Coordinates of C-alpha atoms and ligand atoms in Angstrom, one line a residue:
M1 CA 0.3 10.9 27.9
T2 CA 4.0 11.9 27.8
V3 CA 6.4 11.0 25.1
E4 CA 9.5 9.4 26.5
T5 CA 12.8 9.9 24.8
V6 CA 15.1 7.0 25.3
Q7 CA 18.8 7.5 24.9
S8 CA 20.3 4.9 22.6
A9 CA 23.3 4.5 20.3
P10 CA 23.8 3.1 16.8
I11 CA 23.7 -0.7 16.6
E12 CA 25.9 -2.3 14.0
G13 CA 24.5 -4.3 11.1
Q14 CA 21.0 -3.0 10.8
K15 CA 21.2 -3.2 7.0
P16 CA 18.1 -4.6 5.3
G17 CA 18.8 -7.5 2.9
T18 CA 16.8 -9.1 0.1
S19 CA 13.6 -8.7 2.2
G20 CA 14.0 -6.4 5.2
L21 CA 16.1 -6.8 8.3
R22 CA 16.4 -10.5 9.4
K23 CA 18.2 -11.6 12.5
K24 CA 18.1 -14.2 15.2
T25 CA 15.0 -13.6 17.4
R26 CA 17.2 -13.1 20.4
I27 CA 19.1 -10.3 18.7
F28 CA 15.8 -8.5 18.0
M29 CA 14.9 -9.0 21.6
Q30 CA 18.0 -7.3 22.9
P31 CA 17.4 -3.9 24.5
H32 CA 16.9 -1.1 21.9
Y33 CA 17.5 -3.4 18.9
L34 CA 13.9 -3.4 17.5
E35 CA 13.3 0.2 18.7
N36 CA 16.5 1.5 17.0
F37 CA 15.5 -0.1 13.7
V38 CA 11.9 1.1 13.9
Q39 CA 13.0 4.7 14.7
S40 CA 15.5 4.4 11.8
I41 CA 12.6 3.6 9.5
F42 CA 10.6 6.6 10.7
N43 CA 13.7 8.8 10.5
A44 CA 14.4 7.6 7.0
I45 CA 10.9 8.5 5.7
G46 CA 10.9 12.0 7.0
G47 CA 9.2 11.1 10.3
A48 CA 5.8 9.6 11.2
A49 CA 4.0 12.7 12.3
G50 CA 0.4 12.9 10.9
K51 CA 1.0 9.7 8.9
R52 CA -1.0 6.5 8.7
F53 CA 0.5 3.0 8.6
V54 CA -0.4 -0.7 8.4
V55 CA 1.3 -3.0 10.9
G56 CA 1.1 -6.8 11.1
G57 CA 3.1 -9.9 11.1
D58 CA 3.1 -13.6 10.5
G59 CA 2.5 -14.6 14.1
R60 CA 5.9 -16.0 14.8
Y61 CA 7.6 -15.8 18.2
F62 CA 8.0 -12.2 19.4
N63 CA 5.3 -10.9 16.9
K64 CA 2.9 -9.9 19.7
E65 CA 5.5 -8.0 21.7
A66 CA 7.0 -6.3 18.7
I67 CA 3.6 -5.1 17.5
Q68 CA 3.0 -3.4 20.9
T69 CA 6.4 -1.8 20.7
I70 CA 5.8 -0.5 17.2
L71 CA 2.4 0.9 18.1
R72 CA 3.8 2.8 21.0
M73 CA 6.6 4.2 19.0
A74 CA 4.3 5.1 16.1
A75 CA 2.1 7.0 18.6
A76 CA 5.1 8.7 20.2
N77 CA 6.4 9.7 16.7
G78 CA 3.1 11.5 16.1
A79 CA 1.4 9.0 13.7
H80 CA -2.2 9.7 13.1
E81 CA -3.5 6.2 12.7
V82 CA -2.3 2.6 12.5
L83 CA -4.2 -0.3 11.0
V84 CA -3.3 -3.6 12.6
G85 CA -4.6 -7.1 12.0
T86 CA -6.4 -8.9 14.8
E87 CA -3.9 -10.3 17.3
G88 CA -1.2 -8.6 15.2
L89 CA -1.7 -11.0 12.3
L90 CA -1.5 -10.1 8.6
S91 CA -0.1 -12.0 5.7
T92 CA 2.4 -10.1 3.7
P93 CA 0.1 -9.8 0.6
A94 CA -2.8 -8.8 2.8
A95 CA -0.7 -6.1 4.4
S96 CA 0.3 -4.9 1.0
H97 CA -3.4 -4.8 0.0
L98 CA -4.4 -2.9 3.2
I99 CA -1.7 -0.3 2.5
R100 CA -3.1 0.3 -1.0
L101 CA -6.8 0.1 -0.1
N102 CA -6.5 2.6 2.7
K103 CA -3.9 4.8 1.0
T104 CA -1.6 4.7 4.0
N105 CA 1.9 6.1 4.1
G106 CA 3.2 2.5 4.2
G107 CA 3.4 -0.4 6.6
I108 CA 5.7 -2.3 8.8
I109 CA 5.6 -6.1 8.3
L110 CA 7.0 -8.5 10.9
S111 CA 8.3 -11.7 9.4
A112 CA 11.3 -13.7 8.5
S113 CA 9.1 -15.4 5.9
H114 CA 10.2 -19.0 5.2
N115 CA 12.8 -19.0 8.0
P116 CA 11.8 -20.9 11.1
G117 CA 10.4 -19.1 14.1
G118 CA 11.1 -19.4 17.8
I119 CA 13.3 -17.8 20.4
D120 CA 16.3 -19.5 18.9
E121 CA 15.2 -19.0 15.3
D122 CA 14.6 -16.0 13.1
F123 CA 12.7 -12.7 13.2
G124 CA 12.4 -9.9 10.7
V125 CA 11.1 -6.4 10.1
K126 CA 10.4 -4.9 6.8
F127 CA 9.0 -1.5 5.7
N128 CA 6.7 -1.2 2.7
T129 CA 6.1 2.0 0.9
P130 CA 2.8 3.6 0.1
N131 CA 2.5 1.6 -3.2
G132 CA 2.3 -1.5 -0.9
G133 CA 5.6 -2.8 -2.0
P134 CA 8.9 -3.5 -0.2
A135 CA 11.0 -0.4 0.2
P136 CA 13.3 0.0 -2.8
E137 CA 17.0 0.0 -2.3
A138 CA 17.2 3.8 -2.1
V139 CA 14.9 3.8 0.9
T140 CA 16.5 0.8 2.6
A141 CA 19.8 2.5 2.2
R142 CA 18.4 5.6 4.0
M143 CA 17.1 3.3 6.8
F144 CA 20.6 1.9 7.2
E145 CA 22.2 5.3 7.2
A146 CA 19.7 6.5 9.8
S147 CA 20.5 3.5 12.0
K148 CA 24.2 4.5 12.0
V149 CA 23.6 7.9 13.5
L150 CA 20.7 7.1 15.8
D151 CA 21.1 8.5 19.3
S152 CA 17.6 8.1 20.7
Y153 CA 14.1 7.0 20.0
V154 CA 10.7 7.9 21.3
T155 CA 8.0 5.8 22.9
L156 CA 5.2 5.8 25.4
S157 CA 4.9 4.0 28.7
T158 CA 1.4 2.6 28.2
P159 CA -0.1 -0.9 28.9
D160 CA -0.4 -3.3 26.0
L161 CA -3.5 -2.9 23.8
D162 CA -5.9 -5.7 23.5
L163 CA -5.8 -6.5 19.8
G164 CA -8.1 -9.5 20.1
T165 CA -11.2 -8.1 18.3
P166 CA -11.7 -5.7 15.4
G167 CA -12.5 -2.1 16.5
K168 CA -11.2 1.3 17.1
L169 CA -8.8 2.0 20.0
R170 CA -6.7 4.9 21.0
L171 CA -3.1 5.1 22.0
G172 CA -2.3 8.6 23.1
D173 CA -3.4 10.8 20.2
M174 CA -3.2 8.0 17.7
V175 CA -6.0 5.9 16.4
V176 CA -5.4 2.1 16.3
R177 CA -7.8 0.4 14.0
V178 CA -7.9 -3.4 14.6
V179 CA -9.1 -5.0 11.4
D180 CA -10.0 -8.5 10.4
P181 CA -6.9 -9.8 8.6
V182 CA -8.8 -11.8 6.0
S183 CA -11.9 -9.9 4.9
D184 CA -10.5 -7.2 2.6
Y185 CA -8.1 -9.7 1.1
R186 CA -10.9 -12.1 0.5
D187 CA -13.0 -9.5 -1.3
L188 CA -10.0 -8.7 -3.6
M189 CA -9.7 -12.4 -4.5
A190 CA -13.4 -12.6 -5.2
K191 CA -13.0 -9.8 -7.7
L192 CA -10.1 -11.3 -9.5
F193 CA -11.3 -14.9 -9.8
D194 CA -14.4 -16.8 -11.0
F195 CA -15.4 -18.2 -7.6
E196 CA -18.6 -19.6 -9.2
A197 CA -16.6 -21.7 -11.6
M198 CA -14.2 -22.8 -8.9
R199 CA -17.2 -23.8 -6.6
G200 CA -18.4 -25.9 -9.6
L201 CA -15.1 -27.6 -9.9
L202 CA -15.0 -28.5 -6.2
A203 CA -18.7 -29.5 -6.2
G204 CA -17.9 -31.9 -9.1
G205 CA -15.6 -33.9 -7.0
F206 CA -12.2 -32.2 -7.6
T207 CA -10.1 -32.6 -4.4
L208 CA -7.4 -30.5 -2.9
C209 CA -5.0 -30.3 0.0
F210 CA -3.6 -27.0 1.1
D211 CA -0.8 -27.1 3.7
A212 CA -0.7 -23.8 5.6
M213 CA 2.4 -25.1 7.4
H214 CA 1.1 -23.7 10.7
A215 CA 1.8 -20.2 9.4
V216 CA -0.3 -17.1 8.6
T217 CA -2.2 -18.3 5.6
G218 CA -4.3 -20.8 7.6
P219 CA -7.1 -18.4 8.3
Y220 CA -7.1 -17.0 4.8
A221 CA -7.2 -20.5 3.2
K222 CA -9.9 -21.7 5.5
T223 CA -12.1 -18.7 4.7
I224 CA -11.6 -18.8 1.0
L225 CA -11.0 -22.5 0.0
E226 CA -13.3 -24.1 2.5
G227 CA -15.7 -21.3 3.2
D228 CA -16.2 -19.5 -0.2
L229 CA -15.3 -22.3 -2.6
G230 CA -16.8 -25.2 -0.6
A231 CA -13.7 -27.4 -0.3
P232 CA -14.6 -30.0 2.3
E233 CA -13.5 -29.3 5.9
G234 CA -10.0 -30.7 6.4
S235 CA -8.9 -29.7 2.9
V236 CA -6.7 -27.0 4.6
I237 CA -4.2 -28.7 6.9
N238 CA -1.9 -27.2 9.6
A239 CA -4.3 -24.2 9.5
V240 CA -3.6 -22.7 12.9
P241 CA -0.7 -20.2 13.0
L242 CA 1.8 -21.2 15.7
P243 CA 4.7 -19.1 17.0
D244 CA 7.2 -21.8 16.0
F245 CA 5.3 -23.1 13.0
G246 CA 5.1 -26.5 14.6
G247 CA 8.9 -26.7 14.7
G248 CA 9.4 -26.8 11.0
H249 CA 10.6 -24.5 8.3
P250 CA 7.5 -22.8 6.9
D251 CA 9.0 -23.1 3.4
P252 CA 6.8 -24.5 0.7
N253 CA 9.1 -26.6 -1.2
P254 CA 9.5 -30.4 -1.7
I255 CA 11.9 -30.6 1.2
W256 CA 10.1 -28.7 3.9
A257 CA 6.6 -29.6 2.7
K258 CA 7.5 -33.3 2.4
P259 CA 4.4 -34.7 3.9
L260 CA 2.3 -32.9 1.3
M261 CA 4.7 -34.0 -1.5
D262 CA 4.5 -37.6 -0.3
L263 CA 0.7 -37.4 -0.3
M264 CA 0.7 -36.0 -3.8
M265 CA 3.0 -38.7 -5.1
S266 CA 0.9 -41.4 -3.5
G267 CA -2.1 -43.5 -4.7
D268 CA -4.3 -41.4 -2.4
A269 CA -3.3 -38.1 -3.8
P270 CA -6.0 -35.4 -4.3
D271 CA -6.2 -33.6 -7.6
F272 CA -4.3 -30.6 -6.4
G273 CA -1.9 -29.8 -3.6
A274 CA -0.5 -26.5 -2.5
A275 CA 1.4 -24.9 0.4
S276 CA 2.5 -21.4 1.4
D277 CA 5.2 -20.0 3.6
G278 CA 5.5 -18.2 7.0
D279 CA 4.1 -14.9 5.9
G280 CA 1.9 -16.2 3.0
D281 CA 3.7 -14.7 0.1
R282 CA 5.2 -17.9 -1.3
N283 CA 3.4 -20.9 -2.9
M284 CA 4.1 -24.4 -3.9
I285 CA 1.9 -26.0 -6.6
V286 CA 1.7 -29.8 -7.1
G287 CA -0.7 -31.8 -9.1
R288 CA -1.4 -35.5 -8.6
G289 CA 2.0 -37.0 -9.3
A290 CA 3.2 -33.7 -10.8
Y291 CA 5.4 -31.2 -9.0
V292 CA 5.3 -27.8 -10.7
T293 CA 8.6 -25.9 -10.4
P294 CA 8.0 -22.2 -9.5
S295 CA 9.6 -21.1 -12.8
D296 CA 7.2 -23.3 -14.7
S297 CA 4.3 -22.2 -12.6
L298 CA 5.0 -18.6 -13.5
A299 CA 5.1 -19.5 -17.2
V300 CA 1.8 -21.5 -17.0
L301 CA 0.1 -18.7 -15.1
A302 CA 1.2 -16.1 -17.6
A303 CA 0.0 -18.3 -20.5
N304 CA -3.4 -18.9 -18.9
A305 CA -4.1 -15.9 -16.8
H306 CA -6.7 -14.5 -19.3
L307 CA -8.9 -17.4 -18.3
A308 CA -9.5 -15.6 -14.9
P309 CA -11.8 -12.6 -14.9
G310 CA -9.3 -10.2 -13.4
Y311 CA -6.9 -10.8 -16.3
A312 CA -9.4 -11.3 -19.1
D313 CA -7.9 -8.3 -21.0
G314 CA -4.5 -9.9 -21.1
L315 CA -1.2 -9.0 -19.6
A316 CA 0.9 -5.9 -20.1
G317 CA 4.1 -7.8 -19.5
V318 CA 5.8 -10.5 -17.5
A319 CA 8.7 -10.0 -15.1
R320 CA 10.9 -12.6 -13.5
S321 CA 13.9 -12.4 -11.2
M322 CA 17.2 -13.2 -13.0
P323 CA 17.8 -16.6 -11.5
T324 CA 14.2 -17.7 -12.4
S325 CA 14.2 -19.9 -15.6
G326 CA 13.4 -18.3 -18.9
A327 CA 10.2 -20.3 -19.3
A328 CA 8.1 -17.2 -18.8
D329 CA 10.0 -15.3 -21.4
R330 CA 8.9 -17.8 -24.0
V331 CA 5.3 -17.2 -23.1
A332 CA 5.8 -13.4 -23.3
D333 CA 7.3 -13.8 -26.7
A334 CA 4.4 -15.9 -27.9
L335 CA 1.9 -13.4 -26.5
G336 CA 3.8 -10.5 -28.0
I337 CA 4.2 -8.8 -24.7
A338 CA 7.3 -7.4 -22.9
S339 CA 9.4 -9.6 -20.5
F340 CA 11.7 -8.2 -17.8
E341 CA 14.6 -9.7 -15.9
T342 CA 15.2 -8.1 -12.5
P343 CA 17.5 -8.8 -9.5
T344 CA 16.3 -11.2 -6.8
G345 CA 13.7 -9.7 -4.4
W346 CA 10.2 -8.5 -4.9
K347 CA 11.2 -4.8 -4.4
F348 CA 12.5 -4.8 -7.9
F349 CA 9.1 -5.5 -9.4
G350 CA 7.4 -2.5 -7.8
N351 CA 8.3 0.1 -10.4
L352 CA 7.3 -2.2 -13.3
L353 CA 4.0 -2.9 -11.7
D354 CA 3.3 0.7 -10.8
A355 CA 4.2 1.8 -14.4
G356 CA 1.9 -0.8 -15.9
K357 CA 4.7 -2.5 -17.7
A358 CA 4.3 -5.9 -16.1
T359 CA 1.1 -7.6 -14.8
I360 CA 2.5 -10.9 -13.6
C361 CA 5.8 -11.4 -11.8
G362 CA 7.6 -14.3 -10.3
E363 CA 10.7 -15.8 -8.7
E364 CA 12.1 -19.3 -8.7
S365 CA 11.9 -19.3 -4.9
A366 CA 8.2 -20.0 -5.0
G367 CA 7.0 -16.5 -5.4
T368 CA 4.4 -15.4 -7.9
G369 CA 2.1 -12.4 -7.9
S370 CA 0.5 -9.7 -10.0
D371 CA -0.4 -6.0 -10.0
H372 CA -3.3 -6.7 -7.6
V373 CA -0.8 -6.0 -4.7
R374 CA 2.9 -5.2 -4.6
E375 CA 4.1 -8.4 -2.9
K376 CA 4.2 -11.9 -4.1
D377 CA 1.0 -13.7 -3.0
G378 CA 0.9 -17.4 -2.2
L379 CA -2.9 -17.9 -2.0
W380 CA -3.4 -15.7 -5.1
A381 CA -1.2 -18.2 -7.1
V382 CA -3.2 -21.1 -5.8
L383 CA -6.5 -19.5 -6.7
L384 CA -5.3 -18.6 -10.2
W385 CA -4.3 -22.2 -10.7
L386 CA -7.7 -23.4 -9.5
N387 CA -9.5 -20.9 -11.8
I388 CA -7.4 -22.2 -14.7
L389 CA -8.1 -25.8 -13.8
A390 CA -11.8 -25.0 -13.5
V391 CA -11.9 -23.6 -17.0
R392 CA -9.6 -26.0 -18.8
K393 CA -11.0 -29.1 -17.1
Q394 CA -7.6 -30.8 -17.4
S395 CA -5.3 -32.1 -14.7
V396 CA -2.2 -30.3 -13.6
A397 CA 0.0 -32.9 -15.3
E398 CA -1.9 -32.4 -18.6
I399 CA -1.5 -28.7 -18.4
L400 CA 2.2 -29.0 -17.8
D401 CA 2.7 -31.4 -20.6
D402 CA 0.7 -29.3 -23.0
H403 CA 2.8 -26.3 -21.9
W404 CA 6.1 -28.0 -22.6
T405 CA 5.0 -29.3 -25.9
R406 CA 4.1 -25.9 -27.0
Y407 CA 7.0 -23.8 -25.5
G408 CA 9.7 -26.4 -24.9
R409 CA 10.9 -27.1 -21.3
N410 CA 13.3 -25.3 -19.1
Y411 CA 14.6 -28.1 -16.8
Y412 CA 15.5 -26.3 -13.6
S413 CA 16.9 -26.9 -10.1
R414 CA 18.4 -24.8 -7.3
H415 CA 21.1 -26.1 -5.0
D416 CA 21.7 -24.3 -1.7
F417 CA 24.9 -24.6 0.2
E418 CA 23.9 -23.2 3.6
A419 CA 25.9 -22.1 6.7
V420 CA 29.1 -21.8 4.7
P421 CA 31.7 -19.7 6.6
S422 CA 31.3 -16.2 5.2
D423 CA 34.9 -15.8 4.2
K424 CA 34.8 -19.1 2.2
A425 CA 31.7 -18.1 0.4
H426 CA 33.1 -14.8 -0.6
Q427 CA 36.4 -16.4 -1.6
L428 CA 34.5 -18.7 -3.9
M429 CA 32.3 -15.9 -5.4
D430 CA 35.2 -13.5 -5.8
R431 CA 37.4 -16.1 -7.5
L432 CA 34.7 -16.9 -9.9
A433 CA 33.9 -13.3 -10.6
G434 CA 37.5 -12.7 -11.5
M435 CA 37.5 -15.7 -13.9
L436 CA 34.3 -14.7 -15.8
A437 CA 36.0 -12.8 -18.6
D438 CA 38.2 -15.8 -19.5
L439 CA 35.5 -18.4 -19.3
P440 CA 34.0 -18.2 -22.8
G441 CA 35.4 -21.0 -25.0
Q442 CA 36.6 -23.1 -22.1
T443 CA 35.2 -26.6 -21.7
F444 CA 34.2 -28.2 -18.4
G445 CA 33.3 -31.9 -18.7
E446 CA 30.7 -32.0 -21.5
L447 CA 30.0 -28.3 -21.6
T448 CA 31.6 -25.3 -23.2
V449 CA 31.0 -21.8 -21.8
S450 CA 29.5 -19.5 -24.4
K451 CA 29.1 -16.3 -22.2
A452 CA 29.6 -15.2 -18.6
D453 CA 28.9 -12.0 -16.7
E454 CA 27.9 -10.4 -13.4
F455 CA 24.3 -9.3 -13.5
S456 CA 23.5 -5.6 -13.2
Y457 CA 20.1 -4.1 -13.5
L458 CA 19.0 -0.8 -14.9
D459 CA 15.5 0.0 -13.8
P460 CA 13.6 1.1 -16.9
V461 CA 11.2 3.2 -14.9
D462 CA 13.4 5.3 -12.6
G463 CA 16.8 4.8 -14.1
S464 CA 18.3 3.4 -10.9
S465 CA 20.9 0.7 -11.2
S466 CA 21.8 -2.3 -9.0
H467 CA 25.1 -4.1 -9.4
N468 CA 26.6 -7.4 -8.2
Q469 CA 23.4 -9.2 -8.5
G470 CA 24.8 -12.6 -9.2
L471 CA 27.1 -14.4 -11.6
R472 CA 25.7 -15.9 -14.8
I473 CA 27.4 -18.5 -17.0
W474 CA 25.9 -19.8 -20.2
F475 CA 27.0 -22.9 -22.0
D476 CA 26.6 -24.1 -25.6
G477 CA 23.4 -26.0 -26.0
G478 CA 21.0 -23.9 -23.9
A479 CA 22.3 -24.4 -20.4
R480 CA 22.7 -21.6 -17.9
A481 CA 24.0 -21.5 -14.3
V482 CA 23.7 -18.6 -11.8
L483 CA 25.5 -18.2 -8.6
R484 CA 24.7 -15.7 -5.9
L485 CA 24.8 -15.3 -2.1
S486 CA 21.6 -15.3 -0.2
G487 CA 20.5 -12.0 1.4
T488 CA 18.0 -13.4 3.8
G489 CA 20.1 -15.8 5.9
T490 CA 21.0 -15.2 9.6
E491 CA 23.9 -17.7 9.9
G492 CA 27.1 -17.6 7.9
A493 CA 26.5 -17.4 4.2
T494 CA 24.3 -19.4 1.8
I495 CA 25.6 -20.0 -1.7
R496 CA 22.7 -20.5 -4.1
V497 CA 23.5 -22.2 -7.4
Y498 CA 20.7 -22.2 -10.0
F499 CA 20.8 -24.7 -12.9
E500 CA 18.8 -24.5 -16.1
Q501 CA 18.8 -26.5 -19.3
Y502 CA 16.4 -25.7 -22.1
Q503 CA 15.1 -28.4 -24.4
D504 CA 13.0 -27.5 -27.4
A505 CA 11.6 -31.0 -27.6
P506 CA 11.7 -32.3 -24.0
S507 CA 13.4 -35.6 -23.7
G508 CA 11.3 -36.7 -20.7
A509 CA 14.5 -37.6 -18.8
S510 CA 14.5 -36.7 -15.1
T511 CA 15.5 -33.2 -14.1
E512 CA 18.5 -34.6 -12.2
A513 CA 19.7 -36.5 -15.3
V514 CA 19.2 -33.5 -17.6
L515 CA 21.1 -31.1 -15.3
R516 CA 24.0 -33.5 -14.3
P517 CA 26.5 -32.3 -16.9
L518 CA 25.8 -28.7 -16.0
R519 CA 26.1 -29.3 -12.3
E520 CA 29.4 -31.1 -12.7
A521 CA 30.8 -28.3 -14.9
V522 CA 29.8 -25.6 -12.3
L523 CA 31.1 -27.5 -9.3
T524 CA 34.4 -27.9 -11.1
L525 CA 34.8 -24.4 -12.3
G526 CA 33.6 -23.0 -9.0
A527 CA 36.2 -25.2 -7.1
F528 CA 33.5 -26.1 -4.6
E529 CA 35.4 -29.1 -3.2
H530 CA 38.5 -27.1 -2.8
I531 CA 37.1 -23.9 -1.3
V532 CA 34.1 -25.0 0.7
G533 CA 34.8 -28.7 1.0
R534 CA 31.4 -29.6 -0.2
T535 CA 29.9 -30.6 -3.5
T536 CA 26.6 -31.8 -2.0
P537 CA 24.1 -29.1 -1.3
G538 CA 22.0 -29.0 1.9
V539 CA 18.8 -28.2 0.1
V540 CA 17.8 -29.0 -3.5
T541 CA 14.6 -27.4 -4.8
Ligands
LIG601 C1 15.2 -15.4 -1.0 C2 14.8 -15.7 -2.4 C3 14.2 -14.5 -3.1 C4 13.0 -14.0 -2.3 C5 13.5 -13.7 -0.9 C6 12.4 -13.2 0.1 O1 16.2 -14.4 -1.1 O2 15.8 -16.3 -3.1 O3 13.7 -14.9 -4.4 O4 12.6 -12.8 -2.8 O5 14.1 -14.8 -0.3 O6 11.4 -14.1 0.1 P1 17.8 -14.8 -0.9 O7 18.5 -13.4 -1.0 O8 17.9 -15.5 0.4 O9 18.1 -15.6 -2.1 V1 10.3 -14.3 1.4 O10 9.1 -15.3 1.1 O11 11.5 -14.2 2.5 O12 9.7 -12.7 1.6
LIG602 CO1 7.6 -15.1 2.5

């Protein structure tokens, strides 16, 4: 076996965003594009020689080819062993678990998560560090720097490996261990949750529908929900991962999981509905007639986690990303535990989890997880909900009502303005950033600004700081708006606007009605109409 050195040159724009490098699939398929980035990863971590990695992806278009390329490059770079899921499939949380379980030097995960898949859609590559979590900013910065000076990469010219069945293969001097993507993850879930109680719940007639959205969670949900817990066959729908996710966005929210939402709001609704995203790290939870916002879900899980065996000793702390509503903070206060507010993106939770400062973390974008892995984990959230439902013997709606009565309610909604020309989006954000200091005391419609700032984060564990993490505007009467630009898009810019209104004694009015004055104030002060020519978002979640 001879290692081939391929001459290349730096490719512009290989800068990882909120969650790895995401580009149009055709860009990743260009000569040297993927190879340059993979070599930059290895170069940024001091080489791959003698190291062990996990590699897998969500099965989207180009997953198979990319896995083969990465395996060859890992072997050519001298890696000792790579663990890869059967057919190259691994959910993001399962990959995180395998990295930790096998004490590897990290892993490469192929996914553009909730973005659609296909030759004309999106692809992504992300490196996770030995703790199982997404590379922190210092590491992604080194990857980007490495990409700017790259002049060659190494690979092998070997035929594709057959990754169809678990077993041990060799590629040059490197061992390739093909592993079942589900089994170790399943064992971890069985340790954390009371499967017996959950089996009892389902045997007692409790019904559920889990929409895997033709993405990677299908096999996991089938094994655990239908296999281990005894949900009737057919409880998991769209369970076969497809390279184009059946043509939809594998994004578990009321817009993209509309058929499930419609079912849950209908007379035929099962007791519990859930969905997960392309790579299995996100979740949507919906009870019969009761959608649970991700921010509320985080708060409910934090308040009730002790009902599951894995969390019976209580939580060390709760962490949420800055745009996520403050509902979880209220639970932390009541429990007398710490709460943390981090920038958007799971990589910022890693240090808190490693240091034992936080046990449960969450983001408003349908991500919840705990210290069991270092990624958000869609199916984990579903199982924790089911465990809580099995113990409390109440409906999702009753649990939510009870929660709001006790803690008050943070009405919440996110509006996305997608595919905005980049210059316009920056113009809007820069203008607003420049106005922040003068906003307090000014009134917009019914609301008066009480405070405004640009969010910076000082990591309490390693002392690193991250700036420009979003604009925050608070108003008298418990309202808050956050504006930031997405770091996962592949076309133009996406402006995300997050609205939140706290009510101590929830009025019961619709979220739309409660948030209207806030929305109007923010659209006015942000000059949306004038700068981007739009006041209606493309997606509301
Ligand atoms: C979005 C979400 C963020 C999430 C990220 C990755 O980022 O807002 O909360 O961590 O996607 O999720 P952005 O920068 O577009 O707002 V996933 O499921 O792609 O791993
Ligand atoms: Co995801």
